[in-house]
Every structure is written in C-alpha cells, then in structure tokens.
CSV table of N, CA and C in Angstrom, one decimal:
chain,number,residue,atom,x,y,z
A,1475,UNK,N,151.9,122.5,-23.9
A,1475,UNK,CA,151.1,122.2,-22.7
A,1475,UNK,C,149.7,122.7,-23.0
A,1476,UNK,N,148.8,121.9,-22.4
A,1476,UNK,CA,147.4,122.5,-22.8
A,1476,UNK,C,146.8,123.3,-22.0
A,1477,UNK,N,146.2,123.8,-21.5
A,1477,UNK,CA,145.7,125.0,-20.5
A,1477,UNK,C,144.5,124.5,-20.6
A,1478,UNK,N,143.3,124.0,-20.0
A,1478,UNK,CA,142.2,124.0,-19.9
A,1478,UNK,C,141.5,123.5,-18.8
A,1479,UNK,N,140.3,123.9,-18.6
A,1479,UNK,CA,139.7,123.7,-17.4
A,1479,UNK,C,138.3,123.3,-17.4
A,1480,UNK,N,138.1,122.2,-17.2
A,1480,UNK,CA,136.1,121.7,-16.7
A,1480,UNK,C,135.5,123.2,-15.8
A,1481,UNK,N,134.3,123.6,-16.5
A,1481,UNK,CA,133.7,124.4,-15.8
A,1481,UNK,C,132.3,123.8,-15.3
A,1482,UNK,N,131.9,123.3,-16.1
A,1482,UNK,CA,130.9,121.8,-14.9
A,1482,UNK,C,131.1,120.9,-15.8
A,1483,UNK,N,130.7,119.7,-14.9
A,1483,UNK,CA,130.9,118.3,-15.4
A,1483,UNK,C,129.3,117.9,-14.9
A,1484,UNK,N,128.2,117.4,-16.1
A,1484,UNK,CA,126.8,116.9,-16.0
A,1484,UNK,C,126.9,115.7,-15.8
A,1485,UNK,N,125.9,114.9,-16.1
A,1485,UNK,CA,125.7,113.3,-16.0
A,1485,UNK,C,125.7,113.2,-17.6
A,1486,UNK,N,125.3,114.0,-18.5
A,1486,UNK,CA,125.4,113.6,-20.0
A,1486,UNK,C,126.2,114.8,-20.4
A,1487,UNK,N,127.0,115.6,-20.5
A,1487,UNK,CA,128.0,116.0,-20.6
A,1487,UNK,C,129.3,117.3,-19.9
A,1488,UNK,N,130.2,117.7,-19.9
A,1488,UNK,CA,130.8,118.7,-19.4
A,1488,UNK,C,131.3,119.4,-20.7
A,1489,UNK,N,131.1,120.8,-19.7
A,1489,UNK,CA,131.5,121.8,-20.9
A,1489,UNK,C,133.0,122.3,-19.8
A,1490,UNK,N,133.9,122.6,-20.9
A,1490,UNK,CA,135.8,123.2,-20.9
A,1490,UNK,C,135.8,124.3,-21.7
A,1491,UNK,N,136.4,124.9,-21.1
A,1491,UNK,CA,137.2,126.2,-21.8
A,1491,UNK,C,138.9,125.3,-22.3
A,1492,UNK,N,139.4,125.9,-23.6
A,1492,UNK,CA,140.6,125.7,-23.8
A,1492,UNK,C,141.3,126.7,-24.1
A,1493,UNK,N,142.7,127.0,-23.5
A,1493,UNK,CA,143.5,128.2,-24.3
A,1493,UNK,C,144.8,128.0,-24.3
A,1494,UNK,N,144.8,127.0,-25.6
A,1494,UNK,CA,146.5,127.1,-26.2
A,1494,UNK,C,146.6,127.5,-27.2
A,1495,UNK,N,147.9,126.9,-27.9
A,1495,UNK,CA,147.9,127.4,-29.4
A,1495,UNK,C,146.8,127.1,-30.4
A,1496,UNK,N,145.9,126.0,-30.2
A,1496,UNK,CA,145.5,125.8,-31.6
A,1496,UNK,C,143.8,126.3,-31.2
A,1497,UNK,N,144.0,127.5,-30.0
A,1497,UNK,CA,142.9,128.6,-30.1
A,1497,UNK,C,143.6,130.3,-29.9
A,1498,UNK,N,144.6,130.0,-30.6
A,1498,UNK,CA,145.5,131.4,-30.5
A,1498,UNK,C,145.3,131.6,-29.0
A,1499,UNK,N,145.8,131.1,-27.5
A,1499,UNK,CA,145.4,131.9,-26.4
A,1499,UNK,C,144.1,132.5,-26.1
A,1500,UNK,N,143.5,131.8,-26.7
A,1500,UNK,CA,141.8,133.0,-26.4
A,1500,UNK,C,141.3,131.6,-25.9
A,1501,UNK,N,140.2,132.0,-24.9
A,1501,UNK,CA,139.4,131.0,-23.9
A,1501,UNK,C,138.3,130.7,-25.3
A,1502,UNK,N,138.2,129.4,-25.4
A,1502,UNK,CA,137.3,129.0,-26.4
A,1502,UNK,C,136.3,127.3,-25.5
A,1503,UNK,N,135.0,127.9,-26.1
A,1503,UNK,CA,134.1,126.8,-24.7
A,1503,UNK,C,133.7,125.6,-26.0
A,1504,UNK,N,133.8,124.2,-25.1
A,1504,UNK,CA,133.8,123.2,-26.0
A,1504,UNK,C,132.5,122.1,-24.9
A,1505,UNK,N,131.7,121.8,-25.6
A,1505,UNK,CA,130.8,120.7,-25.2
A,1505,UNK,C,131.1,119.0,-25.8
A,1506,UNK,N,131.3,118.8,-24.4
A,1506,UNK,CA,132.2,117.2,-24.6
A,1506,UNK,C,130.8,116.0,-23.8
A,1507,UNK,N,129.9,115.2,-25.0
A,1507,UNK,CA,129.2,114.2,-24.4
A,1507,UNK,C,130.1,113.5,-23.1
A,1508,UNK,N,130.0,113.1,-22.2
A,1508,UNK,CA,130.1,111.4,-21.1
A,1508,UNK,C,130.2,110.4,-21.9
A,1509,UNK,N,129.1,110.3,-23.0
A,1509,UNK,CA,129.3,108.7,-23.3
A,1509,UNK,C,129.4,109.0,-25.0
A,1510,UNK,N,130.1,108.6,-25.6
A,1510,UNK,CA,131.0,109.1,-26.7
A,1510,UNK,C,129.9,108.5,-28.0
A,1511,UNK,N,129.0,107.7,-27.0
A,1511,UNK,CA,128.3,106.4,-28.1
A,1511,UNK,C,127.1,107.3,-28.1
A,1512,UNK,N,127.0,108.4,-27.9
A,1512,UNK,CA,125.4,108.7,-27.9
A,1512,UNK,C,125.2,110.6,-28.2
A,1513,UNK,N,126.9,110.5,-29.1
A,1513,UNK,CA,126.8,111.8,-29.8
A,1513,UNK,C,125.6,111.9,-30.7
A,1514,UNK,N,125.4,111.1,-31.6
A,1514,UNK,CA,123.6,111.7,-33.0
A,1514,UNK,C,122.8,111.7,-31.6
A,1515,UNK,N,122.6,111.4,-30.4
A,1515,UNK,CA,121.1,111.9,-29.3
A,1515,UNK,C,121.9,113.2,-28.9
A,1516,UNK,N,123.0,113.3,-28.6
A,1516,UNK,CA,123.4,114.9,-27.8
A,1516,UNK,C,123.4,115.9,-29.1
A,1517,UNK,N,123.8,115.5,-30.7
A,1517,UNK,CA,123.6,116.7,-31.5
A,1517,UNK,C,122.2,117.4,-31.6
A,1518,UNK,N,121.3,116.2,-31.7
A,1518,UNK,CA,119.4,116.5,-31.9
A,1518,UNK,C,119.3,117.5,-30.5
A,1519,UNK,N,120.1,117.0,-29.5
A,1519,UNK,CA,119.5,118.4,-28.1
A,1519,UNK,C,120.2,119.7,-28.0
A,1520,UNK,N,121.8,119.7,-29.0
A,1520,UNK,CA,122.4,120.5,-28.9
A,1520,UNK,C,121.8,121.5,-30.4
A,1521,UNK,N,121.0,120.7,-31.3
A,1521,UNK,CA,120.5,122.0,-32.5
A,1521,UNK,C,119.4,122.7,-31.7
A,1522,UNK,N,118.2,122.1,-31.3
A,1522,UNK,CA,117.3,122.2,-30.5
A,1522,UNK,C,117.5,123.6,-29.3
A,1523,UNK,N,118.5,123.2,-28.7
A,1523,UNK,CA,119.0,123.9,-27.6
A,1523,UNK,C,119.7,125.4,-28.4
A,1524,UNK,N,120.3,125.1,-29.2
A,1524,UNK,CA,121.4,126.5,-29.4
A,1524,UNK,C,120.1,127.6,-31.3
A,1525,UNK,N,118.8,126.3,-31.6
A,1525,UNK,CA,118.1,127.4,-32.1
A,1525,UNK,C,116.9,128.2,-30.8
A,1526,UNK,N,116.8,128.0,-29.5
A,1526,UNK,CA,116.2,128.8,-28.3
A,1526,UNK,C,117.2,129.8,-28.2
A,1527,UNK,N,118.9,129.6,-28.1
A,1527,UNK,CA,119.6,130.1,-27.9
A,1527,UNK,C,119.7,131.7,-28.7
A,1528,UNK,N,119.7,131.1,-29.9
A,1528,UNK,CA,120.2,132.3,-30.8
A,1528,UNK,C,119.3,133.0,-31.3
A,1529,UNK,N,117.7,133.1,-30.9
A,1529,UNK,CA,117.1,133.7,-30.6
A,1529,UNK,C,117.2,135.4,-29.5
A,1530,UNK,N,118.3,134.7,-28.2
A,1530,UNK,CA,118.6,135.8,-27.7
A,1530,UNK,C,120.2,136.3,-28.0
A,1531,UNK,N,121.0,135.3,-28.9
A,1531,UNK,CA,122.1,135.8,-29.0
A,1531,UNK,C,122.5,135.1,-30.6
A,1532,UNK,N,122.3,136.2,-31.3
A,1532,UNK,CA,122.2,135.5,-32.9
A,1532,UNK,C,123.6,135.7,-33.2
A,1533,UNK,N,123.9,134.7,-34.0
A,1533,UNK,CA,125.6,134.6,-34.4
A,1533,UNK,C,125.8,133.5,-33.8
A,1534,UNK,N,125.3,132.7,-32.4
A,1534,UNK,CA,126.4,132.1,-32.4
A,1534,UNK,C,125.9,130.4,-32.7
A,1535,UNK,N,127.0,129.7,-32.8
A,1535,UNK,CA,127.2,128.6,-33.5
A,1535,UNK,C,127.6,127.5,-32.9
A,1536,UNK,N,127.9,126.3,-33.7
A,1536,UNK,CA,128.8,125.4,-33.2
A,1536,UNK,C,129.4,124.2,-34.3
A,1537,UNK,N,130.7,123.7,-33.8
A,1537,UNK,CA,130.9,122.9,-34.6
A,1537,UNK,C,131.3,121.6,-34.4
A,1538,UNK,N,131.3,120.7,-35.2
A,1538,UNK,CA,132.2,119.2,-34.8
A,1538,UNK,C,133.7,119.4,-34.2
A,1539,UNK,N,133.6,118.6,-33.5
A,1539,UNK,CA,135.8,118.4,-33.4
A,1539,UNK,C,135.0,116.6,-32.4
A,1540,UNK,N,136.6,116.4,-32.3
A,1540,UNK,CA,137.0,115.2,-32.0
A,1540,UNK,C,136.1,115.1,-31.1
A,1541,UNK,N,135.8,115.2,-30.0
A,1541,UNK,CA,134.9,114.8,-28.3
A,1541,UNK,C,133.8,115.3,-28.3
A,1542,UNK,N,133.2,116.2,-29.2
A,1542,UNK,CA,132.1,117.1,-29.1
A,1542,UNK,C,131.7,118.3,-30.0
A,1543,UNK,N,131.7,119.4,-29.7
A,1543,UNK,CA,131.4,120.6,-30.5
A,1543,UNK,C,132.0,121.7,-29.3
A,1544,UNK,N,133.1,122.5,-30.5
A,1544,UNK,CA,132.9,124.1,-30.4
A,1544,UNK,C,132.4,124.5,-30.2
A,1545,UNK,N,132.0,126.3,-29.1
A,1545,UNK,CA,130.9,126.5,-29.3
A,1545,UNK,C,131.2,128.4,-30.0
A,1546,UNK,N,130.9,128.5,-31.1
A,1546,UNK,CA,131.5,129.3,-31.7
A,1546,UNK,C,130.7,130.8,-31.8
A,1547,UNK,N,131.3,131.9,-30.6
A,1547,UNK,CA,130.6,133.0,-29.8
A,1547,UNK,C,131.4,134.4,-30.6
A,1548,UNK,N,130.6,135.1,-31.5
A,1548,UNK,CA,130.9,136.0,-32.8
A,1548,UNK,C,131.1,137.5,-31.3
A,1549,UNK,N,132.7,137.9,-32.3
A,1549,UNK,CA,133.5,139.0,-31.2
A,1549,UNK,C,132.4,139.8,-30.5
A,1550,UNK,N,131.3,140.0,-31.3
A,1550,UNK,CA,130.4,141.6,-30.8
A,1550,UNK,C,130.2,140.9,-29.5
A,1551,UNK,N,130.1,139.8,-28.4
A,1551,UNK,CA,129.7,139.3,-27.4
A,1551,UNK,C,130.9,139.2,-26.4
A,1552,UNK,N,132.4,139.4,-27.0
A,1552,UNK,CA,133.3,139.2,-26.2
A,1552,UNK,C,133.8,140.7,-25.8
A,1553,UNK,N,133.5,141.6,-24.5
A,1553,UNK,CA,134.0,142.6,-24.2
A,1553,UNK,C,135.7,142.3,-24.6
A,1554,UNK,N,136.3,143.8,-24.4
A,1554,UNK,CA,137.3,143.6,-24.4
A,1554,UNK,C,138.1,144.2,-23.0
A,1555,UNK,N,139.3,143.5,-22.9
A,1555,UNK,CA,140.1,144.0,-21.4
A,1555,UNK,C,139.2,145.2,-20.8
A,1556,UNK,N,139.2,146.3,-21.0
A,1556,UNK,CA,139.0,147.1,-20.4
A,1556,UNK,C,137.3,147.5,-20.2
A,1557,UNK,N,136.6,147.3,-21.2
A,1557,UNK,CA,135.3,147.4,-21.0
A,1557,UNK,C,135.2,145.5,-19.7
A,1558,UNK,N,135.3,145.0,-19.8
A,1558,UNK,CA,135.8,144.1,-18.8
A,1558,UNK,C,135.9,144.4,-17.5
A,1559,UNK,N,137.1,145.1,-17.6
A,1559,UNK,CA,137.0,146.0,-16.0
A,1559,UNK,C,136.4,147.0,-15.7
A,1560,UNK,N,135.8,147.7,-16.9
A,1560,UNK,CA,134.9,148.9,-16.2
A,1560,UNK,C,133.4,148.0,-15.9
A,1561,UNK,N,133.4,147.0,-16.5
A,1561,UNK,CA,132.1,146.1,-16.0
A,1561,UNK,C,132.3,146.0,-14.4
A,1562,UNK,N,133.3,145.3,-14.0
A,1562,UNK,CA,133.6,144.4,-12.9
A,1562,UNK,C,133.6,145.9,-11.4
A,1563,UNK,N,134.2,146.6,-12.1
A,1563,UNK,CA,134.8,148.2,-11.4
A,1563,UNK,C,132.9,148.4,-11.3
A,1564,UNK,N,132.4,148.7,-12.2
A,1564,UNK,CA,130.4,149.0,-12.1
A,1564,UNK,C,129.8,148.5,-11.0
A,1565,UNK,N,130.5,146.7,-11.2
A,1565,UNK,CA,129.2,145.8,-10.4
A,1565,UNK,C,129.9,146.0,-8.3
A,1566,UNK,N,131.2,146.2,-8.5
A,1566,UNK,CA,131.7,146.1,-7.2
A,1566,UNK,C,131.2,147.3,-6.5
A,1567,UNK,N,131.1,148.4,-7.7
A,1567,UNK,CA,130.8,150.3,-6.9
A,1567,UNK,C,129.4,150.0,-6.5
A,1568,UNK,N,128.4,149.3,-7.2
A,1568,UNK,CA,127.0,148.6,-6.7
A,1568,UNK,C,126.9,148.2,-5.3
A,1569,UNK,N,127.7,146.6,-5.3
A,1569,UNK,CA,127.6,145.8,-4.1
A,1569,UNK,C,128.6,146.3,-3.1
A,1570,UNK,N,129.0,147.4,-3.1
A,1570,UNK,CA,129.7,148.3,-2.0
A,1570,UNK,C,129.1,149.3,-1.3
A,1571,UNK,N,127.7,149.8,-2.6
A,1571,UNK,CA,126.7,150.7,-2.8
A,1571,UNK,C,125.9,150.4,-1.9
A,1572,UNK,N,125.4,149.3,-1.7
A,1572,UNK,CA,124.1,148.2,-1.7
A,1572,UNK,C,124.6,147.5,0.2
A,1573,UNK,N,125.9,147.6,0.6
A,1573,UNK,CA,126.5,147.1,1.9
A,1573,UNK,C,126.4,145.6,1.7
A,1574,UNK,N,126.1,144.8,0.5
A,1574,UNK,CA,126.5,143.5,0.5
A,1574,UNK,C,126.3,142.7,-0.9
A,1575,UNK,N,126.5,141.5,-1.0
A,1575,UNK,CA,126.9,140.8,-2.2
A,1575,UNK,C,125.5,140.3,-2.2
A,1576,UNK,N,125.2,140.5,-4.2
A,1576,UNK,CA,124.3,139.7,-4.6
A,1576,UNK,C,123.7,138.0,-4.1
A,1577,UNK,N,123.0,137.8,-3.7
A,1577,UNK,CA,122.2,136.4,-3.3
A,1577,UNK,C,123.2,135.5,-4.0
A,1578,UNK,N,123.3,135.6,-5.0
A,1578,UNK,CA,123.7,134.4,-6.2
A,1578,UNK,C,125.3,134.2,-5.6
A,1579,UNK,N,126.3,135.1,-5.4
A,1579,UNK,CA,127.8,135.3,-5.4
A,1579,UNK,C,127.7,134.4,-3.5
A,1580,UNK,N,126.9,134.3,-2.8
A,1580,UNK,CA,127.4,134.4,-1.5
A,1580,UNK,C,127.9,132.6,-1.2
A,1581,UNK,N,126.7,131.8,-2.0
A,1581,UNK,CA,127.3,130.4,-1.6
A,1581,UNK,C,128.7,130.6,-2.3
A,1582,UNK,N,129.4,130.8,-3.8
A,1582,UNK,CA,130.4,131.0,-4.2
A,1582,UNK,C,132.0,131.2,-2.9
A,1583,UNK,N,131.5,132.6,-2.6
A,1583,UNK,CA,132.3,133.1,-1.5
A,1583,UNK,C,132.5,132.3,-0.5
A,1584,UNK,N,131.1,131.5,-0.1
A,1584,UNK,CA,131.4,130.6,1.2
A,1584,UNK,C,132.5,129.2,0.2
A,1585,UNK,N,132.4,128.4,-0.3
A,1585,UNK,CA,133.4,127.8,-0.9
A,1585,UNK,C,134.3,128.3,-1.1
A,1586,UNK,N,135.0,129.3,-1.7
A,1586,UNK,CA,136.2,130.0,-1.9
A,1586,UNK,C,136.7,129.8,-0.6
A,1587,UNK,N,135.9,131.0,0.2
A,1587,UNK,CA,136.4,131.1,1.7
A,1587,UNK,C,136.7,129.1,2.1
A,1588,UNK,N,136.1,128.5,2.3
A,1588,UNK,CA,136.3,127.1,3.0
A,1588,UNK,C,137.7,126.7,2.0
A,1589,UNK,N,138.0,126.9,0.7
A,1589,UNK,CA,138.7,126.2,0.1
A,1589,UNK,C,140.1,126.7,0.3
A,1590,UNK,N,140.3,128.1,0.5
A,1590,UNK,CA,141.4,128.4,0.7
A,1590,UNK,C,141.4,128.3,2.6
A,1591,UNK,N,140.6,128.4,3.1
A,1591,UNK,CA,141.0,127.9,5.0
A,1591,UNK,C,141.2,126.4,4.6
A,1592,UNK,N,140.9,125.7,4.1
A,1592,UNK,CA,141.7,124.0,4.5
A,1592,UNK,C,142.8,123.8,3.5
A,1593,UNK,N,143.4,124.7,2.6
A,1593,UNK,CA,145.1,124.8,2.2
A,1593,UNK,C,145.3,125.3,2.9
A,1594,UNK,N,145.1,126.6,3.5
A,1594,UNK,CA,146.0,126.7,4.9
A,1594,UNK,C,146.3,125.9,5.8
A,1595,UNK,N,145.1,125.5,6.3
A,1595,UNK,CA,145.6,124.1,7.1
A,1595,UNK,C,146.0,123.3,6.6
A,1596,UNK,N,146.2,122.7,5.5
A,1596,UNK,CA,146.9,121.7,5.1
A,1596,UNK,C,148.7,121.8,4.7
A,1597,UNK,N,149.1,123.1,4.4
A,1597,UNK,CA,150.1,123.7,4.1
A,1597,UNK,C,151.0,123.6,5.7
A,1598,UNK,N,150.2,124.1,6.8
A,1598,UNK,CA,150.5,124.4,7.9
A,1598,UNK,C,150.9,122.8,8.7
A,1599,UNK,N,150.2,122.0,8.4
A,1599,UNK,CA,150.6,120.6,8.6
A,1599,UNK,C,151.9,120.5,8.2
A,1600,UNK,N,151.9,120.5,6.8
A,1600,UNK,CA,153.2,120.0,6.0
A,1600,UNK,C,154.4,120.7,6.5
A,1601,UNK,N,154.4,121.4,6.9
A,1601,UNK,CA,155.8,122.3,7.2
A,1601,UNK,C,156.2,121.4,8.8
C-alpha cells in the first residue's frame, strides 16, 4: 500500500509527500507537473527556483522519477524525534506565554475546528 498525501495542488503543479517502502518509511516530498507535456518548461523554473533556494539551504537537490522530481533534503535539515518535540514543546510554552496563537496558525485552526464539527454532524445523522 502506498501512504501518500497532496500537500497543495497548484494550477501547474502539486507537490506529495510519500512514505512506503521504496522511501524506507521516511516522508520524502516529490514535485509532480498537471500537464505531463510541459515537463522541459517546469525543469527551466524548477533549476531556476531551487538555485534561489540553495543559497539559503545548500545541499539540497533534486531528481528525475516518473511524474516529476524528488526533492532531495541532506539529513543536517531533518530534526530528529526528539529535537522535534522539544521544538513543538518551545513554540506551544511561547503561544501559552503570549495568551494566543500566532496570526498565521488561526485560519488553520478555524478549518480544523469547522472540519471536525461537520463529521460530527455527519456521523450523528448516520447512526
């Protein structure tokens, strides 16, 4: 089974995370053109784009595969479990600090919140 998920879908392409076997379980992000016929115009904006890029984050890369490019992100960028949580543990002792959530997190929250109130209601029909 494949595990993956669209984390946006553009008008000229969507970028997925994948994590099965043939990324050992590890979340690996893949850029997939819309229109399959206009990969040589999406590589010229994807060199373009990732040499701005690795100016602030050198290492990283990308490669060909079937739908698009890999986007290939060198370990020193991927915390691990626990520096992970003492990140997340940091930002929450902040916005607890602070008596509310960053500007950016609040539309998020309102979606969440609206998404899980109309499974309830929808759940609560069904029964």
């Amino acid at each position: 089974m494949v595990t993956h998920f669209s984390i946006m879908r553009g008008t000229k392409a969507k970028l997925v995370f994948r994590q099965d076997k043939d990324q050992q379980y590890k979340p690996v992000l893949y850029i997939e053109p819309v229109n399959q016929n206009q990969l040589p115009v999406y590589k010229k904006i994807l060199q373009n784009s990732f040499e701005k890029l690795k100016v602030k984050y050198p290492g990283i890369e990308y490669k060909k595969v079937d739908k698009g490019w890999e986007v290939i992100i060198p370990e020193t960028y991927k915390p691990g479990h626990e520096a992970h949580f003492a990140m997340v543990s940091k930002n929450y002792l902040q916005y607890l600090a602070a008596g509310k959530l960053p500007q950016w997190e609040v539309p998020a929250m309102i979606a969440k919140y609206y998404a899980t109130t109309q499974a309830l209601k929808m759940a609560s029909r069904i029964q």
